[in-house]
C-alpha positions as YAML, in Angstrom:
chain: A
units: angstrom
residues:
- id: 1
  name: MET
  ca: [17.67, -15.49, 20.39]
- id: 2
  name: ARG
  ca: [14.76, -17.71, 21.26]
- id: 3
  name: ARG
  ca: [13.38, -20.14, 18.74]
- id: 4
  name: GLY
  ca: [10.05, -18.35, 18.38]
- id: 5
  name: GLU
  ca: [11.78, -15.05, 17.73]
- id: 6
  name: GLY
  ca: [13.86, -16.56, 14.93]
- id: 7
  name: GLY
  ca: [10.68, -17.78, 13.24]
- id: 8
  name: VAL
  ca: [9.14, -14.35, 13.42]
- id: 9
  name: HIS
  ca: [12.29, -12.83, 11.96]
- id: 10
  name: ARG
  ca: [12.08, -15.26, 9.06]
- id: 11
  name: GLY
  ca: [8.42, -14.36, 8.58]
- id: 12
  name: ALA
  ca: [9.28, -10.67, 8.28]
- id: 13
  name: GLY
  ca: [12.08, -11.54, 5.87]
- id: 14
  name: TRP
  ca: [9.76, -13.59, 3.67]
- id: 15
  name: GLY
  ca: [7.28, -10.73, 3.76]
- id: 16
  name: LEU
  ca: [9.90, -8.22, 2.65]
- id: 17
  name: GLY
  ca: [11.00, -10.53, -0.15]
- id: 18
  name: ALA
  ca: [7.42, -10.98, -1.38]
- id: 19
  name: VAL
  ca: [6.79, -7.22, -1.30]
- id: 20
  name: GLY
  ca: [9.94, -6.69, -3.35]
- id: 21
  name: VAL
  ca: [8.99, -9.34, -5.92]
- id: 22
  name: GLY
  ca: [5.41, -8.06, -6.24]
- id: 23
  name: ALA
  ca: [6.56, -4.47, -6.68]
- id: 24
  name: ALA
  ca: [9.20, -5.53, -9.22]
- id: 25
  name: VAL
  ca: [6.58, -7.35, -11.32]
- id: 26
  name: ILE
  ca: [4.36, -4.26, -11.45]
- id: 27
  name: VAL
  ca: [7.27, -1.94, -12.27]
- id: 28
  name: ALA
  ca: [8.35, -4.33, -15.05]
- id: 29
  name: LEU
  ca: [4.84, -4.19, -16.50]
- id: 30
  name: ASP
  ca: [4.95, -0.41, -16.42]
- id: 31
  name: LEU
  ca: [8.23, -0.38, -18.32]
- id: 32
  name: LEU
  ca: [7.26, -3.05, -20.84]
- id: 33
  name: ARG
  ca: [3.95, -1.37, -21.70]
- id: 34
  name: LEU
  ca: [5.23, 2.19, -21.60]
- id: 35
  name: ASP
  ca: [4.12, 2.73, -25.20]
- id: 36
  name: GLN
  ca: [0.58, 1.52, -24.43]
- id: 37
  name: VAL
  ca: [-0.12, 2.66, -20.86]
- id: 38
  name: ASP
  ca: [0.67, 6.32, -20.19]
- id: 39
  name: PRO
  ca: [2.03, 6.44, -16.61]
- id: 40
  name: ILE
  ca: [1.02, 10.10, -16.34]
- id: 41
  name: ARG
  ca: [-2.68, 9.68, -17.08]
- id: 42
  name: ARG
  ca: [-3.37, 5.93, -16.72]
- id: 43
  name: THR
  ca: [-3.54, 4.18, -13.36]
- id: 44
  name: ILE
  ca: [-1.54, 1.10, -12.42]
- id: 45
  name: SER
  ca: [-4.71, -1.02, -12.62]
- id: 46
  name: GLU
  ca: [-4.77, -0.42, -16.37]
- id: 47
  name: HIS
  ca: [-2.46, -3.43, -16.65]
- id: 48
  name: GLY
  ca: [-5.38, -5.57, -15.49]
- id: 49
  name: LEU
  ca: [-7.15, -4.89, -18.79]
- id: 50
  name: GLY
  ca: [-4.35, -5.93, -21.13]
- id: 51
  name: PRO
  ca: [-3.01, -9.29, -22.27]
- id: 52
  name: GLU
  ca: [-0.74, -9.43, -19.22]
- id: 53
  name: ALA
  ca: [-3.66, -9.13, -16.79]
- id: 54
  name: TRP
  ca: [-2.69, -12.39, -15.10]
- id: 55
  name: VAL
  ca: [0.85, -11.09, -14.53]
- id: 56
  name: PHE
  ca: [-0.57, -7.95, -12.91]
- id: 57
  name: GLY
  ca: [-2.87, -10.04, -10.71]
- id: 58
  name: LEU
  ca: [0.02, -12.29, -9.71]
- id: 59
  name: GLY
  ca: [2.22, -9.31, -8.80]
- id: 60
  name: VAL
  ca: [-0.48, -7.67, -6.69]
- id: 61
  name: GLY
  ca: [-1.29, -11.01, -5.04]
- id: 62
  name: ILE
  ca: [2.35, -11.54, -4.06]
- id: 63
  name: LEU
  ca: [2.47, -7.99, -2.71]
- id: 64
  name: ALA
  ca: [-0.67, -8.65, -0.66]
- id: 65
  name: ALA
  ca: [0.77, -11.88, 0.77]
- id: 66
  name: GLY
  ca: [4.03, -10.17, 1.71]
- id: 67
  name: SER
  ca: [2.12, -7.34, 3.39]
- id: 68
  name: ALA
  ca: [0.10, -9.83, 5.43]
- id: 69
  name: LEU
  ca: [3.29, -11.59, 6.55]
- id: 70
  name: ILE
  ca: [4.80, -8.30, 7.70]
- id: 71
  name: GLY
  ca: [1.60, -7.41, 9.56]
- id: 72
  name: LEU
  ca: [1.48, -10.79, 11.31]
- id: 73
  name: SER
  ca: [5.17, -10.52, 12.18]
- id: 74
  name: LEU
  ca: [4.63, -7.11, 13.76]
- id: 75
  name: ALA
  ca: [1.68, -8.45, 15.74]
- id: 76
  name: HIS
  ca: [3.62, -11.55, 16.83]
- id: 77
  name: ARG
  ca: [6.47, -9.45, 18.16]
- id: 78
  name: LYS
  ca: [3.96, -7.19, 19.96]
- id: 79
  name: LEU
  ca: [4.93, -4.19, 17.85]
- id: 80
  name: ALA
  ca: [1.40, -3.81, 16.49]
- id: 81
  name: GLY
  ca: [-1.84, -3.83, 18.42]
- id: 82
  name: PRO
  ca: [-5.23, -5.13, 17.22]
- id: 83
  name: VAL
  ca: [-6.25, -1.92, 15.42]
- id: 84
  name: GLY
  ca: [-2.95, -1.53, 13.58]
- id: 85
  name: THR
  ca: [-2.93, -5.20, 12.62]
- id: 86
  name: LEU
  ca: [-6.53, -4.97, 11.37]
- id: 87
  name: ALA
  ca: [-5.62, -1.96, 9.22]
- id: 88
  name: MET
  ca: [-2.70, -3.94, 7.75]
- id: 89
  name: MET
  ca: [-5.05, -6.79, 6.89]
- id: 90
  name: VAL
  ca: [-7.50, -4.37, 5.26]
- id: 91
  name: TRP
  ca: [-4.62, -3.17, 3.06]
- id: 92
  name: SER
  ca: [-3.78, -6.76, 2.08]
- id: 93
  name: ILE
  ca: [-7.40, -7.73, 1.42]
- id: 94
  name: GLY
  ca: [-7.93, -4.53, -0.56]
- id: 95
  name: LEU
  ca: [-5.00, -5.47, -2.78]
- id: 96
  name: LEU
  ca: [-6.44, -8.93, -3.38]
- id: 97
  name: VAL
  ca: [-9.81, -7.42, -4.29]
- id: 98
  name: THR
  ca: [-8.08, -5.03, -6.70]
- id: 99
  name: ALA
  ca: [-6.28, -7.93, -8.37]
- id: 100
  name: THR
  ca: [-9.39, -10.12, -8.59]
- id: 101
  name: PHE
  ca: [-11.89, -7.56, -9.88]
- id: 102
  name: HIS
  ca: [-10.60, -5.65, -12.88]
- id: 103
  name: LYS
  ca: [-10.74, -1.94, -13.49]
- id: 104
  name: HIS
  ca: [-13.71, -0.67, -15.52]
- id: 105
  name: ASP
  ca: [-14.12, 2.00, -18.20]
- id: 106
  name: TRP
  ca: [-16.67, 4.25, -16.49]
- id: 107
  name: SER
  ca: [-17.31, 6.21, -19.68]
- id: 108
  name: VAL
  ca: [-19.42, 3.29, -20.98]
- id: 109
  name: GLY
  ca: [-21.56, 3.02, -17.86]
- id: 110
  name: PRO
  ca: [-21.48, 1.43, -14.37]
- id: 111
  name: SER
  ca: [-20.12, -2.02, -13.59]
- id: 112
  name: LEU
  ca: [-20.34, -4.19, -10.47]
- id: 113
  name: SER
  ca: [-16.82, -5.54, -10.98]
- id: 114
  name: GLY
  ca: [-15.49, -2.02, -11.52]
- id: 115
  name: SER
  ca: [-17.24, -0.75, -8.38]
- id: 116
  name: ILE
  ca: [-15.74, -3.58, -6.30]
- id: 117
  name: HIS
  ca: [-12.30, -2.89, -7.80]
- id: 118
  name: ARG
  ca: [-12.53, 0.80, -6.95]
- id: 119
  name: THR
  ca: [-13.73, 0.09, -3.41]
- id: 120
  name: GLY
  ca: [-10.88, -2.36, -2.85]
- id: 121
  name: SER
  ca: [-8.25, 0.06, -4.13]
- id: 122
  name: PHE
  ca: [-9.63, 2.95, -2.05]
- id: 123
  name: ALA
  ca: [-9.71, 0.77, 1.06]
- id: 124
  name: ALA
  ca: [-6.13, -0.39, 0.47]
- id: 125
  name: PHE
  ca: [-4.64, 3.03, -0.17]
- id: 126
  name: LEU
  ca: [-6.40, 4.49, 2.89]
- id: 127
  name: ALA
  ca: [-5.74, 1.58, 5.26]
- id: 128
  name: LEU
  ca: [-1.96, 1.37, 4.91]
- id: 129
  name: PRO
  ca: [-1.14, 4.94, 6.05]
- id: 130
  name: VAL
  ca: [-3.53, 4.48, 8.98]
- id: 131
  name: ALA
  ca: [-1.83, 1.21, 9.89]
- id: 132
  name: VAL
  ca: [1.66, 2.69, 9.63]
- id: 133
  name: LEU
  ca: [0.86, 5.71, 11.79]
- id: 134
  name: ILE
  ca: [-0.95, 3.65, 14.44]
- id: 135
  name: ILE
  ca: [1.82, 1.04, 14.62]
- id: 136
  name: ALA
  ca: [4.94, 3.21, 14.39]
- id: 137
  name: ARG
  ca: [3.94, 6.33, 16.32]
- id: 138
  name: PRO
  ca: [4.17, 5.01, 19.92]
- id: 139
  name: TRP
  ca: [7.52, 3.30, 19.22]
- id: 140
  name: ARG
  ca: [9.43, 6.22, 17.71]
- id: 141
  name: ARG
  ca: [11.30, 7.17, 20.89]
- id: 142
  name: VAL
  ca: [11.00, 3.96, 22.90]
- id: 143
  name: ASP
  ca: [12.45, 1.67, 20.25]
- id: 144
  name: GLY
  ca: [14.99, 4.14, 18.94]
- id: 145
  name: ARG
  ca: [15.36, 2.38, 15.60]
- id: 146
  name: ARG
  ca: [15.51, 4.27, 12.35]
- id: 147
  name: PRO
  ca: [13.05, 2.00, 10.45]
- id: 148
  name: ALA
  ca: [10.29, 2.83, 12.95]
- id: 149
  name: VAL
  ca: [10.88, 6.56, 12.51]
- id: 150
  name: ALA
  ca: [11.16, 6.18, 8.72]
- id: 151
  name: ALA
  ca: [7.90, 4.23, 8.59]
- id: 152
  name: PHE
  ca: [6.13, 6.95, 10.56]
- id: 153
  name: LEU
  ca: [7.47, 9.73, 8.33]
- id: 154
  name: PHE
  ca: [6.51, 7.89, 5.13]
- id: 155
  name: GLY
  ca: [3.08, 7.32, 6.68]
- id: 156
  name: VAL
  ca: [2.69, 11.06, 7.23]
- id: 157
  name: VAL
  ca: [3.69, 11.76, 3.62]
- id: 158
  name: SER
  ca: [1.16, 9.15, 2.45]
- id: 159
  name: VAL
  ca: [-1.58, 10.91, 4.40]
- id: 160
  name: VAL
  ca: [-0.58, 14.20, 2.75]
- id: 161
  name: TRP
  ca: [-0.90, 12.47, -0.65]
- id: 162
  name: VAL
  ca: [-4.38, 11.21, 0.24]
- id: 163
  name: ILE
  ca: [-5.51, 14.63, 1.49]
- id: 164
  name: GLY
  ca: [-4.17, 16.24, -1.68]
- id: 165
  name: ILE
  ca: [-6.03, 13.76, -3.88]
- id: 166
  name: ALA
  ca: [-9.27, 14.23, -1.92]
- id: 167
  name: THR
  ca: [-8.92, 18.01, -2.24]
- id: 168
  name: MET
  ca: [-8.44, 17.81, -6.01]
- id: 169
  name: VAL
  ca: [-11.46, 15.53, -6.35]
- id: 170
  name: TYR
  ca: [-13.55, 17.94, -4.29]
- id: 171
  name: LEU
  ca: [-12.48, 20.88, -6.44]
- id: 172
  name: GLY
  ca: [-13.27, 18.86, -9.55]
- id: 173
  name: VAL
  ca: [-16.76, 18.07, -8.30]
- id: 174
  name: ARG
  ca: [-17.33, 21.73, -7.48]
- id: 175
  name: SER
  ca: [-16.28, 22.74, -11.02]
- id: 176
  name: GLY
  ca: [-18.22, 19.95, -12.72]
- id: 177
  name: THR
  ca: [-15.10, 18.09, -13.88]
- id: 178
  name: ALA
  ca: [-14.88, 14.29, -13.74]
- id: 179
  name: TRP
  ca: [-12.78, 13.24, -10.74]
- id: 180
  name: TRP
  ca: [-10.32, 11.26, -12.86]
- id: 181
  name: GLN
  ca: [-9.62, 14.33, -15.01]
- id: 182
  name: VAL
  ca: [-8.80, 16.86, -12.30]
- id: 183
  name: MET
  ca: [-5.18, 15.68, -11.96]
- id: 184
  name: PRO
  ca: [-2.56, 13.52, -13.72]
- id: 185
  name: LEU
  ca: [-4.13, 10.48, -12.07]
- id: 186
  name: GLY
  ca: [-1.52, 7.92, -13.11]
- id: 187
  name: LEU
  ca: [1.39, 10.01, -11.87]
- id: 188
  name: VAL
  ca: [-0.36, 10.86, -8.60]
- id: 189
  name: GLU
  ca: [-1.31, 7.24, -7.93]
- id: 190
  name: ARG
  ca: [2.23, 6.06, -8.61]
- id: 191
  name: GLY
  ca: [3.61, 8.71, -6.28]
- id: 192
  name: LEU
  ca: [1.26, 7.55, -3.53]
- id: 193
  name: ALA
  ca: [2.10, 3.90, -4.22]
- id: 194
  name: VAL
  ca: [5.86, 4.51, -3.98]
- id: 195
  name: THR
  ca: [5.45, 6.36, -0.68]
- id: 196
  name: GLU
  ca: [3.21, 3.67, 0.79]
- id: 197
  name: LEU
  ca: [5.53, 0.86, -0.31]
- id: 198
  name: ALA
  ca: [8.42, 2.73, 1.31]
- id: 199
  name: SER
  ca: [6.50, 2.86, 4.59]
- id: 200
  name: LEU
  ca: [5.61, -0.83, 4.28]
- id: 201
  name: THR
  ca: [9.24, -1.74, 3.62]
- id: 202
  name: ALA
  ca: [10.35, 0.25, 6.66]
- id: 203
  name: LEU
  ca: [7.84, -1.66, 8.80]
- id: 204
  name: GLY
  ca: [9.15, -4.95, 7.43]
- id: 205
  name: ILE
  ca: [12.78, -4.04, 8.15]
- id: 206
  name: TRP
  ca: [11.79, -2.95, 11.64]
- id: 207
  name: ALA
  ca: [9.98, -6.24, 12.31]
- id: 208
  name: ALA
  ca: [12.95, -8.25, 11.04]
- id: 209
  name: ARG
  ca: [15.58, -6.40, 13.09]
- id: 210
  name: HIS
  ca: [13.66, -5.58, 16.26]
- id: 211
  name: THR
  ca: [14.91, -6.77, 19.62]
- id: 212
  name: PRO
  ca: [12.39, -6.78, 22.49]
- id: 213
  name: VAL
  ca: [12.21, -3.65, 24.67]
- id: 214
  name: PRO
  ca: [9.62, -2.45, 27.19]
- id: 215
  name: GLU
  ca: [6.32, -1.52, 25.53]
- id: 216
  name: PRO
  ca: [5.56, 2.21, 25.12]
- id: 217
  name: VAL
  ca: [2.65, 3.99, 26.72]
- id: 218
  name: ARG
  ca: [-0.10, 3.97, 24.05]
...
């Protein structure tokens, strides 16, 4: 293995480790505040409003850094093109925006910080499935590795989640119901988050284990 390749492998490994630590911090918050934050109705960002807001911000920040490392590793090993890499960076930046600008209680009126938070979270949740599908799709048969196929499949499931959420919101608007009340928002968001993290982890494993092969026809 060439020296440069070893460095890239280490980068992917660090990225996977950071994603694991960030996710573990957020899951721990969910468990510790189970009596205060209903995981069925309340979103993950609710932790940003409590006394452990800094812990939530730290966890999301670590997750964002790990995601960026995985994206850069994929790009360095020529597994991801410019568009896929850009989408990965949008995911990471969206996470940082979500951690920096706290969630807002919209029932008391609009808020600039809340609007920025919502925009960042929407951008992140939309960008990762796009990145995964763009990056993994052309390599499914050429590379022949299970992580690439797994990443693509989890990306498809993530898109189905997003379409389902958008459909529910549309139906809520048509019926005059507030968009956050048309579904068990906390449960749905956590389901989407688990699926997207699975796709991200698959990409990270693929980047760490990949051995160079001829590029696919894109």
